[in-house]
Amino acid sequence: MAEAKKVYRKNRNGVTYIYLDEPYWDREKKVGRHRTKCIGKLDAAGNEIFNETYKASLEADIPPVISRTERLGERMVLQKVSSSIGLGKVLRKVFGKEKGDALEALAMFETCTGDPVYLADGWCAEHGMAGDFSSPSTSKLLASIGQDELNTFFSYWFQENGSARGLLFDITSISSYARLIEQVEWGHNRDGERLEQVILSLVCSYGNGIPLWFCIHEGSSGDASQLRLLLETLKKLGVNSVVITADRGFYSDDNIRRLVDEGAKFILPVPSSVSWQRKLIDSVKENIYSPQNLIVYNDGDDSSIIYAVTKYDASSPYGRVWKHVYYDAARKEKAIADLMSRINRCRQTLVARGKLSTSDEKFAETYLKVTETPKRGRKVTVNDAAIKDFISSDAGYWVILTNCEKDAASALESYRRRNDVETLFDDFKNTLDGDRTRSHSPQTMLGRLFVIFLSTILVSQLRRTVDAIPGKDRRWWNWKEFLRHAASYSKCHFASKYKDVYTSPTKGQRMIFNLLRIPYMWKGKKVSWLDSESVEMEAQTDESGAQDIAETDVTDQA
């Protein structure tokens, strides 16, 4: 029997109907005939619209699904990370089980893919996440997250992971396309983008680098207002006796007095424009080169030699403080080398009568002299006096002001840990799709940034966990490679069957699960990192047996 096919017929009213044409053989009359059945029509755009009867017949022809496959690897890794810091527990406590689980699932999706959350539906279904993650449902969930709920979350989160030693604080700008959100304004864009923005404040723990708090400010707001809000919020959340480390942008007399008035401790670098810093550096230059002032600072595979002198001031306007003066000779040499390189580049451009940028023009006015004569033409010479002034300047020196850290080496280590916040900002913007906000309502934008904040927590803890493992033991894989290699580990659930079927974990997956101490299925039974030696012995036996069989087959064929 020939297959039925669709045919299109337009009636006198101009409506095109769709018919199912089924040819058949009429045995009595010995001729071929056709059965036609209307199954729908075309809309104005030419799209097919089927009637309910035809759609029901299509669904009846589809056999029922007998199994459901879930990808477990990434979810197992991130659930281990989440449980180790109590993230899922706090989310469910604050938002309830259904909403808390949904937020955790979206954070995992963001961590694994870096895609916008409106694309989460397929990924969450594939990874066995319960709930409705369609775009409308996700938007509704994000819009339901209010500032009061966030404050409750931050309160419990500080209790769970806050470090008594200190907090690292910094801000960044996030560009936005939104036009209906009051907080989106023009301001100094730290990414150099010509877009309106909001300002994001972020606090992480000194002890473990985990993000603890974030807040959105108007795009034109200054550093002082953000620090004031932070101090007031910490006080309301019951976070007392903190040590705040920030960058030079937060150094001002008003900010320091505010920190002191709130009873907070601080570690702040002093801008080079502050007059008392220059006098202090001049007073220690002659005596800073001494073995007793030496600090060997190790930064991964690199180490640097830094000299430090500490001046104690008991009568400062901020109470007793320690002023730590540092000198890095390598930093000074690099600054001189960069200066010479820039001078040479600008000189060559001027000799060739090229055009300098605005910043290079001002630079050239200081370090280069240009003369024009009718006979000899253009001549560009170097201002040796300006270069000597730079070499004898305070380049390579800097000062840290603190009211809590007496030791210069400890104060320097605390300040350098501020790079943890910079790393989090990089994750927030580049890894987790937080570089620009596309939400057009303040409620949805707040919920969207909260999900990225949760993802930043997962990334921070996973990176810290993986980096703590010796490189050789983890094949030098980073946190992203842990997720990528674990991704294919899956289970298949068959309807009306008791036991699920799990894929056999690869050697790399077994390594990841063992290093992170995650139980997994091996040959129908659950094993843990304690069973790793016996599992690897079985795996080697299986591999050698498979190789022997293959060699035997080749021999038989020969």
XYZ file of C-alpha atoms in Angstrom:
558
model
C 0.000 0.000 0.000
C 1.350 3.432 -0.927
C 2.064 5.918 1.892
C -0.317 8.780 2.544
C 0.943 12.273 1.700
C -0.158 15.812 2.444
C -1.889 17.864 -0.233
C -2.925 21.527 -0.118
C -6.210 22.899 -1.503
C -7.323 26.525 -1.496
C -11.082 27.197 -1.231
C -13.000 30.121 -2.714
C -12.389 32.206 0.430
C -8.635 31.987 -0.056
C -8.006 29.608 2.898
C -5.585 26.776 2.153
C -6.538 23.511 3.851
C -4.250 20.564 4.402
C -5.498 17.073 3.499
C -4.006 13.666 4.052
C -4.237 11.811 0.728
C -4.097 8.018 1.027
C -4.175 6.006 -2.250
C -5.691 2.517 -2.147
C -6.816 -0.282 -4.569
C -10.538 -0.858 -5.012
C -10.799 -4.664 -5.409
C -14.396 -4.660 -6.620
C -14.010 -2.150 -9.423
C -10.384 -2.999 -10.077
C -9.261 0.680 -10.026
C -7.039 2.878 -7.857
C -8.821 5.387 -5.602
C -7.893 8.020 -2.957
C -9.110 8.694 0.564
C -8.678 12.303 1.705
C -8.994 13.628 5.214
C -8.684 17.242 6.381
C -5.967 17.571 9.026
C -5.516 21.352 9.275
C -4.836 24.570 7.369
C -2.152 27.179 6.651
C -2.072 30.465 8.549
C -1.393 33.861 6.965
C 2.378 33.295 7.199
C 2.167 29.884 5.507
C 2.715 27.856 8.685
C 0.902 24.554 9.115
C -1.743 24.437 11.871
C -2.971 20.896 12.539
C -6.311 20.069 14.150
C -6.561 18.263 17.484
C -7.694 14.968 15.956
C -4.619 14.713 13.755
C -2.249 15.713 16.588
C -3.802 13.065 18.827
C -3.283 10.424 16.145
C 0.397 11.362 15.877
C 0.885 11.066 19.631
C -0.889 7.680 19.653
C 1.637 6.356 17.157
C 4.593 7.232 19.420
C 5.560 4.316 21.701
C 5.952 5.104 25.412
C 9.463 5.984 26.635
C 10.864 3.032 28.573
C 13.971 4.704 30.025
C 15.362 8.025 31.219
C 19.089 8.822 31.042
C 20.674 11.394 33.352
C 24.179 12.825 33.123
C 25.545 12.726 36.664
C 29.244 13.631 36.564
C 29.136 17.435 36.733
C 26.231 17.351 39.156
C 28.079 14.968 41.505
C 31.166 17.204 41.567
C 29.221 20.406 42.196
C 26.944 18.827 44.798
C 30.062 17.746 46.673
C 31.378 21.304 46.512
C 28.028 22.776 47.563
C 27.629 20.439 50.531
C 31.216 21.056 51.702
C 30.444 24.736 52.314
C 26.750 24.358 53.188
C 25.449 26.306 50.181
C 22.488 24.055 49.386
C 21.582 23.845 53.055
C 21.459 27.645 53.444
C 19.495 28.100 50.188
C 16.823 25.617 51.266
C 16.677 27.138 54.741
C 16.098 30.662 53.399
C 14.052 30.051 50.233
C 12.394 26.718 50.965
C 13.185 23.366 49.370
C 11.631 23.862 45.920
C 12.952 27.359 45.325
C 16.306 26.642 46.981
C 16.859 23.539 44.850
C 15.955 25.511 41.706
C 18.456 28.263 42.541
C 21.174 25.694 43.214
C 20.391 23.965 39.902
C 20.632 27.261 37.988
C 23.947 28.030 39.701
C 25.280 24.626 38.631
C 24.077 25.220 35.071
C 25.830 28.597 35.018
C 29.035 27.089 36.437
C 29.171 24.312 33.837
C 28.128 26.283 30.752
C 28.497 30.013 31.369
C 25.311 30.486 29.320
C 22.326 32.754 30.121
C 19.824 31.092 32.440
C 17.002 31.198 29.886
C 18.851 28.306 28.187
C 18.847 26.169 31.349
C 15.793 24.026 30.548
C 17.490 21.402 28.369
C 20.614 21.161 30.528
C 18.642 20.769 33.771
C 16.403 18.063 32.239
C 19.458 16.210 30.925
C 21.087 16.307 34.375
C 18.005 15.173 36.288
C 17.197 18.489 37.973
C 13.617 18.495 39.268
C 11.448 21.486 38.415
C 10.317 23.697 35.557
C 13.262 25.589 34.035
C 11.557 26.936 30.930
C 12.378 30.554 30.109
C 9.086 32.009 31.494
C 9.343 29.976 34.719
C 12.996 30.955 35.195
C 12.190 34.647 34.682
C 9.369 34.356 37.221
C 11.735 32.697 39.712
C 14.393 35.406 39.307
C 11.830 38.198 39.655
C 10.555 36.666 42.910
C 13.890 37.138 44.683
C 13.711 40.296 46.754
C 16.322 42.223 48.725
C 14.816 41.083 52.037
C 15.317 37.426 51.104
C 18.883 38.203 50.033
C 19.638 39.881 53.354
C 18.352 36.788 55.150
C 20.567 34.614 52.943
C 23.623 36.816 53.590
C 23.042 36.629 57.352
C 23.055 32.824 57.377
C 25.845 32.690 54.787
C 28.135 34.864 56.936
C 27.493 32.531 59.848
C 28.337 29.515 57.690
C 31.512 30.754 55.973
C 32.531 34.163 57.333
C 36.144 34.417 58.459
C 36.985 36.077 61.736
C 40.347 37.147 60.293
C 38.986 39.542 57.735
C 37.012 40.490 54.664
C 38.277 41.396 51.205
C 36.261 44.165 49.558
C 36.239 45.651 46.062
C 33.894 47.018 43.407
C 33.501 46.724 39.648
C 31.194 48.029 36.945
C 28.734 45.903 34.969
C 27.474 47.306 31.684
C 23.792 47.136 30.891
C 21.483 47.542 27.911
C 18.496 48.230 30.168
C 16.662 51.540 29.913
C 13.966 51.093 32.542
C 16.121 50.395 35.610
C 16.846 53.435 37.784
C 20.208 52.129 38.987
C 21.574 51.914 35.426
C 23.455 55.186 34.879
C 26.465 56.600 33.114
C 29.683 56.444 35.116
C 33.338 55.471 35.021
C 33.239 52.128 33.219
C 36.094 49.924 34.404
C 35.919 47.839 31.223
C 36.132 50.846 28.931
C 32.710 50.160 27.362
C 30.502 52.987 26.113
C 27.411 51.737 27.924
C 25.474 52.698 30.993
C 26.219 50.561 34.029
C 25.576 49.504 37.576
C 28.252 49.215 40.260
C 28.696 45.844 41.949
C 30.257 45.589 45.424
C 31.637 42.201 46.408
C 32.948 40.877 49.708
C 34.764 37.584 50.118
C 36.299 35.816 53.087
C 40.005 36.271 53.772
C 40.242 32.754 55.137
C 38.924 30.751 52.174
C 38.210 33.299 49.423
C 34.499 32.394 49.293
C 32.162 35.228 48.199
C 29.988 36.294 51.134
C 27.992 39.337 50.048
C 27.211 41.507 47.042
C 25.221 44.639 46.427
C 24.161 46.716 43.408
C 24.673 50.496 43.377
C 23.819 53.276 40.960
C 26.212 53.430 38.032
C 27.460 56.915 38.971
C 27.987 56.247 42.694
C 31.368 56.770 44.330
C 33.506 54.531 46.504
C 32.592 56.293 49.745
C 28.866 55.543 49.475
C 29.570 51.874 48.801
C 31.868 51.533 51.813
C 29.291 53.245 54.017
C 26.589 50.825 52.869
C 28.900 47.867 53.468
C 29.650 48.918 57.050
C 25.983 49.579 57.827
C 24.916 46.259 56.295
C 27.562 44.245 58.143
C 26.414 45.788 61.401
C 22.767 44.915 60.689
C 23.740 41.366 59.732
C 25.498 40.919 63.066
C 29.002 40.786 61.566
C 31.289 42.499 64.080
C 35.025 42.948 64.633
C 35.983 42.595 60.975
C 39.209 43.444 59.189
C 38.532 45.067 55.807
C 41.147 44.998 53.054
C 40.515 47.194 50.019
C 42.482 48.942 47.264
C 43.806 52.504 46.930
C 40.504 53.764 45.561
C 38.966 53.499 49.043
C 41.714 55.479 50.773
C 40.400 58.801 52.003
C 40.269 60.567 55.340
C 36.472 60.225 55.492
C 36.524 56.510 54.717
C 39.199 55.731 57.294
C 37.418 57.754 59.965
C 34.198 55.924 59.131
C 35.964 52.566 59.519
C 37.396 53.630 62.874
C 34.046 55.003 64.096
C 32.357 51.670 63.212
C 35.016 49.749 65.138
C 36.358 48.061 62.001
C 39.994 47.183 61.420
C 41.542 48.020 58.056
C 44.493 47.304 55.767
C 44.728 49.934 53.022
C 47.458 50.891 50.530
C 48.197 54.615 50.447
C 47.953 56.452 47.090
C 51.207 57.995 45.842
C 49.554 61.433 45.818
C 49.310 61.541 49.644
C 51.959 63.974 50.898
C 52.841 62.252 54.169
C 53.597 59.038 52.268
C 56.294 60.766 50.186
C 57.918 62.208 53.308
C 57.829 58.803 55.004
C 59.464 57.081 52.009
C 62.213 59.728 51.865
C 62.953 59.159 55.554
C 63.601 55.410 55.156
C 65.330 55.254 51.753
C 68.857 55.332 53.160
C 68.294 52.536 55.687
C 65.821 50.212 53.966
C 68.577 48.021 52.452
C 69.249 45.708 55.401
C 69.006 41.936 55.996
C 66.650 42.526 58.901
C 64.234 44.322 56.559
C 64.192 41.519 53.987
C 60.988 39.727 52.993
C 61.076 36.792 50.570
C 57.626 36.645 49.063
C 56.679 33.452 47.247
C 53.924 33.670 44.666
C 53.442 30.230 43.107
C 56.551 29.428 41.075
C 57.884 32.985 41.381
C 59.546 34.630 44.341
C 60.475 38.261 44.872
C 62.764 40.058 47.271
C 61.085 42.938 49.079
C 62.434 45.224 51.781
C 60.120 46.609 54.449
C 60.352 49.129 57.292
C 57.566 49.698 59.815
C 56.807 52.997 61.552
C 54.454 52.920 64.536
C 52.280 56.016 65.056
C 50.310 56.173 68.291
C 49.048 59.726 67.769
C 47.533 59.555 64.282
C 44.015 60.935 63.652
C 42.866 57.310 63.392
C 44.273 56.099 66.695
C 47.338 53.877 66.784
C 48.415 52.717 63.343
C 51.321 50.978 61.657
C 52.785 52.438 58.466
C 54.598 49.747 56.507
C 56.994 51.019 53.816
C 57.948 48.506 51.096
C 60.554 48.577 48.346
C 60.756 46.123 45.452
C 63.958 46.577 43.418
C 62.699 44.333 40.607
C 59.542 46.403 40.392
C 61.655 49.563 40.165
C 63.794 48.107 37.372
C 60.694 47.052 35.471
C 59.218 50.535 35.824
C 62.433 52.028 34.407
C 62.491 49.505 31.538
C 58.834 50.282 30.708
C 59.639 54.009 30.749
C 62.556 53.591 28.347
C 60.475 51.429 26.018
C 57.659 53.987 25.909
C 60.073 56.867 25.325
C 61.655 54.995 22.427
C 58.278 54.144 20.899
C 57.046 57.755 21.101
C 60.343 59.061 19.746
C 60.157 56.801 16.688
C 56.575 57.894 16.040
C 57.491 61.591 16.232
C 60.534 61.155 13.979
C 58.280 59.476 11.393
C 55.789 62.363 11.865
C 53.159 59.935 13.084
C 50.284 60.821 15.413
C 50.479 60.084 19.148
C 47.524 59.224 21.356
C 46.318 61.811 23.852
C 48.093 60.094 26.769
C 51.311 59.686 24.749
C 51.240 63.373 23.785
C 51.310 64.400 27.443
C 54.001 61.796 28.110
C 56.154 63.066 25.213
C 55.905 66.670 26.470
C 57.690 65.530 29.636
C 60.365 63.192 28.288
C 60.998 64.363 24.682
C 61.951 67.620 22.984
C 60.950 68.272 19.369
C 62.708 70.967 17.332
C 62.037 72.001 13.727
C 64.494 73.846 11.474
C 64.161 74.638 7.777
C 67.586 73.165 6.999
C 67.816 70.089 9.253
C 64.125 69.319 9.542
C 62.673 67.670 12.617
C 64.897 66.581 15.503
C 63.603 64.616 18.506
C 65.831 64.473 21.610
C 65.429 62.923 25.030
C 64.918 64.999 28.174
C 67.665 63.460 30.333
C 66.768 65.552 33.370
C 63.202 64.179 33.422
C 64.505 60.604 33.137
C 66.922 61.157 36.048
C 64.051 62.545 38.115
C 62.034 59.389 37.443
C 64.957 57.092 38.327
C 65.447 58.907 41.631
C 61.688 58.989 42.295
C 59.647 56.734 44.580
C 58.922 54.165 41.875
C 59.146 50.702 43.463
C 58.091 52.049 46.884
C 54.636 51.851 48.397
C 53.007 52.180 51.828
C 50.304 50.182 53.594
C 48.395 51.794 56.458
C 46.760 49.498 59.039
C 45.399 49.644 62.550
C 45.577 45.895 63.161
C 48.645 44.284 61.540
C 51.966 45.020 63.246
C 54.077 42.748 61.059
C 55.012 44.095 57.600
C 55.115 40.654 55.970
C 51.664 39.724 57.312
C 50.193 43.059 56.192
C 51.614 42.533 52.688
C 50.198 39.014 52.508
C 46.773 40.295 53.591
C 46.805 42.973 50.915
C 47.923 40.593 48.166
C 45.066 38.292 49.061
C 42.883 41.081 47.649
C 43.690 39.478 44.275
C 41.126 36.839 45.287
C 38.434 39.455 44.683
C 39.911 40.323 41.280
C 39.780 36.621 40.377
C 36.134 36.489 41.445
C 35.329 39.515 39.282
C 37.005 37.781 36.340
C 34.878 34.675 36.966
C 31.757 36.815 37.400
C 32.217 38.706 34.132
C 34.040 36.345 31.791
C 33.356 32.788 32.927
C 29.755 33.161 34.115
C 28.106 35.542 31.611
C 27.978 38.444 34.057
C 29.780 41.027 31.930
C 26.535 42.676 30.844
C 23.020 42.589 32.229
C 20.249 42.095 29.711
C 17.376 42.165 32.201
C 14.941 45.038 31.804
C 13.390 45.031 35.281
C 15.209 45.647 38.587
C 13.703 42.509 40.164
C 14.884 40.205 37.381
C 18.328 41.846 37.298
C 18.767 41.307 41.041
C 17.762 37.649 40.742
C 20.023 37.170 37.721
C 23.046 38.603 39.534
C 22.248 36.475 42.575
C 22.422 33.297 40.470
C 25.803 34.421 39.082
C 26.898 35.166 42.663
C 25.965 31.604 43.667
C 27.885 30.275 40.659
C 30.895 32.335 41.708
C 30.740 30.633 45.111
C 30.815 27.197 43.454
C 33.654 28.149 41.108
C 35.690 29.675 43.943
C 35.387 26.621 46.185
C 35.948 24.121 43.360
C 39.057 25.979 42.174
C 40.395 26.134 45.725
C 39.723 22.409 46.241
C 41.360 21.374 42.972
C 44.367 23.678 43.403
C 45.008 22.164 46.845
C 45.575 18.756 45.200
C 49.182 18.188 44.026
C 49.340 18.780 40.281
C 50.823 15.388 39.495
C 48.013 13.595 41.342
C 45.335 15.347 39.227
C 47.188 15.149 35.883
C 47.579 18.934 36.133
C 43.866 19.330 35.350
C 42.192 22.538 36.526
C 38.642 22.898 37.820
C 37.182 23.289 34.327
C 38.818 20.064 33.176
C 37.471 18.256 36.250
C 33.940 19.177 35.166
C 34.563 18.423 31.501
C 36.029 14.965 32.131
C 33.356 14.037 34.687
C 30.465 15.162 32.454
C 29.811 11.887 30.582
C 29.293 9.721 33.695
C 25.566 8.824 33.520
C 22.804 6.555 34.756
C 19.837 5.083 32.899
C 16.552 4.402 34.714
C 14.186 1.867 33.095
C 10.457 2.077 33.777
C 9.136 -0.581 36.180
C 12.684 -1.817 36.825
C 14.303 -1.858 40.253
C 17.959 -1.062 39.587
C 19.392 1.737 37.472
C 22.176 1.088 34.980
C 25.311 3.237 35.341
C 28.001 3.841 32.747
C 31.397 2.446 33.625
C 33.493 5.396 34.892
C 36.641 6.107 32.918
C 40.048 6.180 34.557
C 39.934 9.985 34.620
C 36.476 9.992 36.189
C 37.562 7.501 38.853
C 40.527 9.763 39.626
C 38.252 12.808 39.989
C 35.723 11.021 42.193
C 38.464 9.539 44.387
C 40.320 12.848 44.797
C 37.098 14.637 45.738
C 35.937 11.654 47.830
C 32.711 11.193 45.886
C 31.082 7.706 45.951
C 30.288 6.219 42.525
C 28.983 2.998 40.997
C 31.441 0.322 39.891
C 30.218 -3.017 38.519
C 26.787 -2.662 40.109
C 27.942 -1.619 43.576
C 28.672 1.711 45.221
C 32.347 2.321 45.990
C 34.247 5.208 47.555
C 37.763 6.598 47.555
C 38.626 4.040 50.256
C 38.100 1.290 47.659
C 40.195 3.013 44.983
C 43.109 0.560 45.066
C 40.951 -2.535 44.590
C 38.910 -0.821 41.866
C 42.035 0.141 39.916
C 43.384 -3.409 40.220
C 40.102 -4.764 38.803
C 40.197 -2.188 36.025
C 43.752 -3.177 35.070
C 42.746 -6.852 35.056
C 39.773 -6.105 32.817
C 41.935 -4.076 30.433
C 44.617 -6.776 30.209
C 41.937 -9.448 29.686
C 40.362 -7.440 26.878
C 43.780 -7.028 25.277
C 44.437 -10.819 25.458
C 41.087 -11.543 23.781
C 41.853 -9.055 21.013
C 45.267 -10.635 20.412
C 43.704 -14.125 20.328
C 41.139 -12.974 17.745
C 43.906 -11.591 15.559
C 45.850 -14.867 15.824
C 42.765 -16.967 14.946
C 42.084 -14.825 11.918
C 45.682 -15.263 10.784
